[in-house]
Coordinates of C-alpha atoms in Angstrom, one line a residue:
M1 CA -24.9 16.2 -90.4
N2 CA -22.5 13.4 -91.3
I3 CA -19.8 16.0 -92.2
L4 CA -20.3 17.7 -88.8
I5 CA -19.9 14.4 -87.0
A6 CA -16.7 13.7 -89.0
I7 CA -15.3 17.2 -88.2
L8 CA -16.2 16.8 -84.6
V9 CA -14.3 13.4 -84.4
L10 CA -11.2 14.9 -86.1
G11 CA -11.5 18.0 -83.8
V12 CA -11.5 15.8 -80.7
I13 CA -8.5 13.9 -81.9
I14 CA -6.5 17.0 -82.8
F15 CA -7.5 18.8 -79.6
T16 CA -6.4 15.9 -77.5
H17 CA -3.0 15.7 -79.3
E18 CA -2.4 19.4 -78.9
L19 CA -3.6 19.3 -75.3
G20 CA -0.8 16.9 -74.5
H21 CA 1.8 19.3 -75.8
F22 CA 0.1 22.3 -74.1
A23 CA -0.3 20.6 -70.6
A24 CA 3.3 19.3 -70.7
A25 CA 4.7 22.8 -71.7
K26 CA 2.7 24.4 -68.9
F27 CA 3.9 21.8 -66.4
F28 CA 7.5 22.8 -67.2
K29 CA 6.6 26.5 -67.1
M30 CA 7.2 27.0 -70.8
P31 CA 5.4 30.1 -72.2
V32 CA 2.6 29.2 -74.6
S33 CA 1.4 32.1 -76.7
E34 CA -1.5 30.3 -78.5
F35 CA -3.5 27.1 -78.4
A36 CA -5.4 26.8 -81.7
I37 CA -7.8 24.3 -83.1
G38 CA -8.1 24.5 -86.9
M39 CA -5.9 26.4 -89.4
G40 CA -6.2 29.6 -91.3
P41 CA -7.6 32.9 -90.0
Q42 CA -9.0 33.2 -86.5
V43 CA -12.8 32.9 -86.1
Y44 CA -12.9 33.2 -82.3
S45 CA -10.3 33.8 -79.7
Y46 CA -10.1 34.2 -76.0
D47 CA -7.1 36.0 -74.5
T48 CA -5.6 35.5 -71.1
M49 CA -2.5 37.1 -69.7
K50 CA -0.3 34.3 -70.9
T51 CA -2.1 32.4 -73.7
T52 CA -4.6 33.0 -76.5
Y53 CA -7.1 30.2 -77.1
S54 CA -8.5 30.3 -80.6
L55 CA -10.7 28.6 -83.2
R56 CA -9.6 29.0 -86.8
A57 CA -11.5 29.0 -90.1
I58 CA -10.4 25.6 -91.5
P59 CA -11.6 22.9 -89.1
I60 CA -8.6 20.6 -89.9
G61 CA -5.4 20.6 -87.9
G62 CA -4.4 22.7 -84.9
F63 CA -1.2 23.8 -83.1
V64 CA 0.3 24.9 -79.8
N65 CA 2.7 27.8 -80.2
I66 CA 5.4 27.1 -77.5
E67 CA 7.7 30.1 -77.4
G68 CA 11.4 29.6 -77.4
M69 CA 11.6 27.0 -80.1
D70 CA 13.5 29.3 -82.6
I71 CA 17.3 29.2 -82.4
D72 CA 17.7 32.9 -81.8
S73 CA 14.9 33.1 -79.3
E74 CA 15.7 34.8 -76.0
V75 CA 12.4 34.2 -74.3
E76 CA 12.6 33.5 -70.6
D77 CA 11.9 29.8 -69.8
G78 CA 11.5 29.2 -73.6
F79 CA 11.5 25.7 -75.0
N80 CA 15.2 25.6 -75.9
T81 CA 16.2 26.8 -72.5
K82 CA 14.8 23.8 -70.8
P83 CA 16.7 20.5 -70.1
A84 CA 16.5 17.8 -72.7
Y85 CA 14.3 15.5 -70.6
A86 CA 11.6 18.3 -70.3
R87 CA 11.7 18.9 -74.1
F88 CA 11.4 15.1 -74.7
I89 CA 8.3 14.9 -72.5
V90 CA 6.7 18.0 -74.2
L91 CA 7.3 16.5 -77.7
I92 CA 6.0 13.0 -76.9
A93 CA 3.1 14.2 -74.8
G94 CA 0.9 14.7 -77.9
V95 CA 1.4 11.1 -79.1
F96 CA 0.8 9.8 -75.6
M97 CA -2.5 11.6 -75.5
N98 CA -3.5 10.1 -78.9
F99 CA -2.8 6.6 -77.5
L100 CA -4.6 7.5 -74.3
L101 CA -7.7 8.8 -76.2
A102 CA -7.7 5.6 -78.3
F103 CA -7.7 3.5 -75.1
I104 CA -10.5 5.5 -73.5
V105 CA -12.6 5.3 -76.6
L106 CA -12.0 1.6 -77.0
F107 CA -12.7 1.0 -73.3
I108 CA -16.0 2.8 -73.5
T109 CA -17.0 0.9 -76.6
V110 CA -16.0 -2.5 -75.2
Y111 CA -17.5 -2.0 -71.8
S112 CA -20.8 -0.5 -73.0
N113 CA -21.3 -3.2 -75.7
G114 CA -20.3 -6.1 -73.5
M115 CA -19.0 -9.4 -74.9
Y116 CA -20.9 -11.3 -77.6
K117 CA -20.6 -15.1 -77.2
P118 CA -22.1 -17.8 -79.4
E119 CA -25.1 -19.6 -78.0
T120 CA -24.3 -23.2 -77.1
K121 CA -27.8 -24.3 -77.9
P122 CA -28.4 -25.3 -81.6
I123 CA -30.3 -22.1 -82.4
I124 CA -29.7 -20.5 -85.8
G125 CA -28.5 -16.9 -85.7
E126 CA -28.1 -16.4 -89.4
V127 CA -28.2 -18.4 -92.6
F128 CA -25.8 -17.3 -95.4
P129 CA -28.0 -15.9 -98.2
N130 CA -25.9 -17.5 -101.0
T131 CA -26.4 -21.1 -99.6
A132 CA -29.1 -23.5 -100.7
A133 CA -30.2 -24.0 -97.1
S134 CA -31.3 -20.3 -97.0
K135 CA -34.6 -21.3 -98.7
Y136 CA -35.4 -23.8 -96.0
I137 CA -33.9 -22.7 -92.7
K138 CA -34.5 -19.3 -90.9
A139 CA -32.9 -17.4 -88.1
G140 CA -34.3 -18.5 -84.8
D141 CA -34.9 -22.1 -85.8
K142 CA -33.7 -24.7 -83.3
I143 CA -32.1 -27.8 -84.9
L144 CA -33.4 -31.0 -83.2
D145 CA -32.1 -33.7 -85.4
I146 CA -30.0 -34.3 -88.5
D147 CA -30.4 -37.6 -90.4
G148 CA -31.5 -39.4 -87.3
N149 CA -28.7 -37.9 -85.1
A150 CA -30.0 -36.0 -82.1
I151 CA -28.7 -32.4 -81.9
T152 CA -28.4 -30.9 -78.4
Q153 CA -25.6 -28.4 -78.7
W154 CA -24.4 -26.1 -81.5
K155 CA -21.2 -28.1 -82.0
D156 CA -23.2 -31.2 -82.8
I157 CA -24.4 -29.6 -86.1
G158 CA -21.0 -29.4 -87.7
A159 CA -19.8 -32.7 -86.3
T160 CA -22.9 -34.5 -87.6
I161 CA -22.7 -33.0 -91.1
T162 CA -19.0 -33.9 -91.3
K163 CA -19.8 -37.5 -90.2
V164 CA -22.7 -37.9 -92.7
T165 CA -20.8 -36.5 -95.7
K166 CA -17.7 -38.5 -94.8
D167 CA -19.7 -41.7 -94.9
N168 CA -21.4 -40.7 -98.1
K169 CA -19.5 -38.1 -100.2
E170 CA -22.1 -38.1 -102.9
I171 CA -24.8 -36.9 -100.5
D172 CA -26.3 -33.5 -101.5
N173 CA -29.3 -33.3 -99.0
I174 CA -29.8 -34.0 -95.4
V175 CA -33.0 -34.5 -93.4
V176 CA -33.3 -31.8 -90.7
T177 CA -35.8 -31.8 -88.0
L178 CA -36.2 -28.3 -86.4
E179 CA -38.4 -26.3 -84.1
R180 CA -39.9 -23.1 -85.5
E181 CA -42.3 -21.0 -83.6
G182 CA -43.1 -23.9 -81.2
Q183 CA -43.8 -26.3 -84.0
A184 CA -41.5 -29.2 -85.1
Q185 CA -40.8 -29.6 -88.8
T186 CA -38.9 -32.1 -90.9
L187 CA -37.2 -30.7 -94.0
D188 CA -35.1 -32.2 -96.8
V189 CA -32.4 -29.5 -96.8
P190 CA -29.7 -29.3 -99.6
L191 CA -26.1 -28.8 -98.7
T192 CA -23.7 -26.2 -100.3
K193 CA -20.1 -26.9 -101.4
D194 CA -17.6 -24.8 -99.4
P195 CA -15.7 -22.6 -101.9
N196 CA -12.6 -22.6 -99.7
E197 CA -12.4 -26.3 -98.6
D198 CA -13.3 -29.7 -100.0
R199 CA -16.4 -30.2 -98.0
K200 CA -20.2 -29.5 -97.9
I201 CA -21.8 -27.2 -95.4
L202 CA -25.2 -26.1 -94.3
G203 CA -24.2 -22.4 -94.2
V204 CA -25.4 -21.3 -90.8
V205 CA -23.9 -19.4 -87.8
P206 CA -25.1 -19.5 -84.2
K207 CA -27.1 -17.0 -82.3
F208 CA -24.9 -14.6 -80.3
I209 CA -25.7 -13.6 -76.7
K210 CA -24.6 -10.3 -75.2
E211 CA -23.0 -10.7 -71.8
P212 CA -21.8 -8.0 -69.5
I213 CA -18.0 -7.6 -69.1
S214 CA -15.9 -6.6 -66.1
I215 CA -13.9 -3.4 -66.0
G216 CA -10.7 -5.4 -65.9
E217 CA -11.6 -7.5 -68.9
A218 CA -12.7 -4.4 -70.8
A219 CA -9.4 -2.7 -70.1
K220 CA -7.5 -5.8 -71.2
L221 CA -9.4 -6.1 -74.5
S222 CA -9.0 -2.3 -75.1
V223 CA -5.2 -2.6 -74.7
K224 CA -5.2 -5.6 -77.0
S225 CA -7.3 -3.8 -79.6
G226 CA -5.1 -0.7 -79.4
V227 CA -1.9 -2.8 -79.9
K228 CA -3.5 -4.5 -82.9
I229 CA -4.3 -1.1 -84.5
F230 CA -0.8 0.0 -83.8
T231 CA 0.8 -3.0 -85.5
D232 CA -1.6 -2.7 -88.4
T233 CA -0.6 0.9 -88.8
L234 CA 3.0 0.0 -88.9
N235 CA 2.3 -2.7 -91.5
G236 CA 0.4 -0.2 -93.6
L237 CA 3.3 2.2 -93.5
K238 CA 5.6 -0.6 -94.6
M239 CA 3.3 -1.4 -97.5
I240 CA 3.4 2.3 -98.6
V241 CA 7.2 2.4 -98.4
T242 CA 7.6 -0.8 -100.3
G243 CA 5.2 0.3 -103.0
K244 CA 2.5 -2.3 -102.3
V245 CA 0.0 0.6 -101.8
K246 CA -0.4 3.0 -104.7
T247 CA -0.2 6.7 -104.0
K248 CA -3.7 7.3 -105.4
E249 CA -5.0 5.1 -102.5
L250 CA -3.6 7.4 -99.8
T251 CA -6.2 9.3 -97.9
G252 CA -5.9 12.7 -96.2
P253 CA -8.2 14.8 -94.0
I254 CA -10.9 15.2 -96.6
G255 CA -11.0 11.5 -97.3
I256 CA -11.0 10.8 -93.6
I257 CA -14.0 13.1 -93.2
K258 CA -15.9 11.2 -95.8
V259 CA -15.1 7.8 -94.3
V260 CA -16.1 8.9 -90.8
G261 CA -19.2 10.6 -92.2
D262 CA -20.3 7.5 -93.9
A263 CA -19.5 5.4 -90.8
S264 CA -21.8 7.6 -88.7
N265 CA -24.8 6.0 -90.5
Q266 CA -23.8 2.7 -88.9
G267 CA -24.0 3.9 -85.3
V268 CA -22.0 5.4 -82.4
S269 CA -19.9 2.3 -81.8
V270 CA -18.5 2.3 -85.4
V271 CA -17.7 6.0 -85.1
L272 CA -16.0 5.5 -81.8
W273 CA -13.9 2.6 -83.2
L274 CA -12.9 4.8 -86.1
M275 CA -11.9 7.6 -83.7
A276 CA -9.6 5.2 -81.9
L277 CA -8.2 4.0 -85.2
I278 CA -7.5 7.5 -86.5
S279 CA -6.1 8.6 -83.2
V280 CA -3.6 5.7 -83.1
N281 CA -2.7 6.4 -86.8
I282 CA -2.0 10.1 -86.0
G283 CA 0.1 9.1 -83.0
V284 CA 2.2 6.7 -85.1
L285 CA 2.7 9.1 -87.9
N286 CA 3.8 11.8 -85.5
L287 CA 6.3 9.4 -84.0
L288 CA 8.0 8.8 -87.4
P289 CA 11.6 10.1 -87.3
F290 CA 10.9 12.6 -90.0
P291 CA 12.0 16.3 -89.8
A292 CA 9.3 18.7 -88.5
L293 CA 7.3 15.9 -87.0
D294 CA 7.4 15.2 -83.3
G295 CA 9.4 12.0 -84.0
G296 CA 12.0 14.0 -86.0
R297 CA 12.4 16.5 -83.2
L298 CA 12.6 13.7 -80.6
I299 CA 15.6 12.2 -82.5
F300 CA 17.6 15.4 -82.0
V301 CA 16.6 15.6 -78.3
I302 CA 17.6 11.9 -77.7
L303 CA 20.9 12.5 -79.4
E304 CA 21.5 15.4 -77.0
M305 CA 20.5 13.3 -74.1
V306 CA 23.2 10.7 -75.0
G307 CA 25.8 13.4 -75.4
V308 CA 25.7 14.0 -79.2
K309 CA 25.6 17.7 -79.9
I310 CA 24.0 18.8 -83.1
N311 CA 24.4 22.4 -84.4
K312 CA 21.0 24.1 -83.7
K313 CA 21.1 26.0 -87.1
V314 CA 21.6 22.6 -88.9
E315 CA 18.7 21.2 -86.9
E316 CA 16.5 24.2 -87.9
R317 CA 17.3 23.8 -91.6
V318 CA 16.5 20.1 -91.4
H319 CA 13.1 20.8 -89.9
I320 CA 12.4 23.6 -92.4
A321 CA 13.1 21.2 -95.3
G322 CA 10.9 18.6 -93.6
M323 CA 8.1 21.1 -93.2
I324 CA 8.3 22.0 -96.9
F325 CA 8.1 18.4 -97.9
L326 CA 5.2 17.7 -95.6
F327 CA 3.2 20.7 -97.0
G328 CA 3.8 19.4 -100.5
L329 CA 2.7 15.9 -99.4
I330 CA -0.5 17.4 -97.8
I331 CA -1.3 19.3 -100.9
F332 CA -0.8 16.1 -103.0
I333 CA -2.9 13.9 -100.8
T334 CA -5.7 16.6 -100.5
T335 CA -5.8 16.9 -104.3
N336 CA -6.0 13.1 -104.5
D337 CA -8.9 13.2 -102.0
I338 CA -10.8 15.8 -104.0
F339 CA -10.1 13.9 -107.3
N340 CA -11.5 10.7 -105.7
L341 CA -14.6 12.4 -104.4
V342 CA -15.3 13.9 -107.8
K343 CA -14.7 10.6 -109.5

C-alpha cells in the first residue's frame, strides 16, 4: 500500500508538470501527438483525432510529444515554427505547474491544519524524556509555584528558574507546586544541565492549541514555505556541486518512492508536505541550464529573443549530448538506490 501511495504522489507531480507543457502547447495550437504518463511500453491508450493519451508500463516519468521540435521537421504549426515567446512559455509551463502544485498542496495542508500556538497558561505539553524532571512532572500538569514564586503564565516558568539558579548556581533541585487531575501537589524536582548552554533547565515545553487560520494567512504561509523549499533546494544543489554531499547519498525515483512510502505511515499531512517538496525540487532541477532539460532549452530560446542566433543543428547536438549524460546519471542514481535498499 505504501508503494502505491508513493507511486500515486510521483504520478500526480509528473502529470502536473507534463500537463503544463501540454496545455501551453495546445494554447499556441502546436500539434501534440502523445501525452504519456510513465515510461516503457504502452499499457493503455486513448486515441483522439489529434492526440494519444497513454499510460505506460513503468510508473516513473512521463512526456508530452510536441511535434515540430526536430530540426528537419516540416509539421504545420510545429514547435520550431512558433515565435520565441510561445516556445518560451511552453518550455517553462511545466516548471510553473510544479510550483503551482506545491503552493496548492501547502495551502491545503496549512489551511486544514490551522495554526498551532503555545498555550500562555503554565500547562505542560511535554516533558523531555532524557531530563531528570520526566520522573516527576507529566504532560497536562499545571505549574502553580516554583520555590515560593507564583506562576501565572508560561513565561514565568523559565524566568523563575533563571532567577533561582542565578542566585544559587549550586542548586540542583527546585520545589514545584503543580495541579494534577484537580489535586495540588508539591514536589522536589531535580534540574537538568543544558547540553548546549551553561544553565540548568526543567526540560518542558508548553501545550499547543490549534487555532483556525484565514485564507489570506494560509496563502501567505504557503508562499513563505514554498520559497523556503526553493532556497533549500538551491543550497542542496550547491552542496552537491562543491562535493559536500557524497554521490552515494543522491536519491532517485526508487529512493523517493521509499521515502514517500515510509512517510505515508505518518499521516496525510506529511505525505502532502513531501509532495510539495518533491514538486519544487523537480521544478528547480528542470530549470537548470543543462542541455535536454527545460532550462537548457530555455537558454537557447532566450538567446534567440535577445537577437543571438544559434545554429539549430549545433543546438540539437548539444541536447543529444545532454540527454546521453542524463540517461547515464539516471542509471547511476537508480543503481545507487537499489544498492542502498539492498544494504
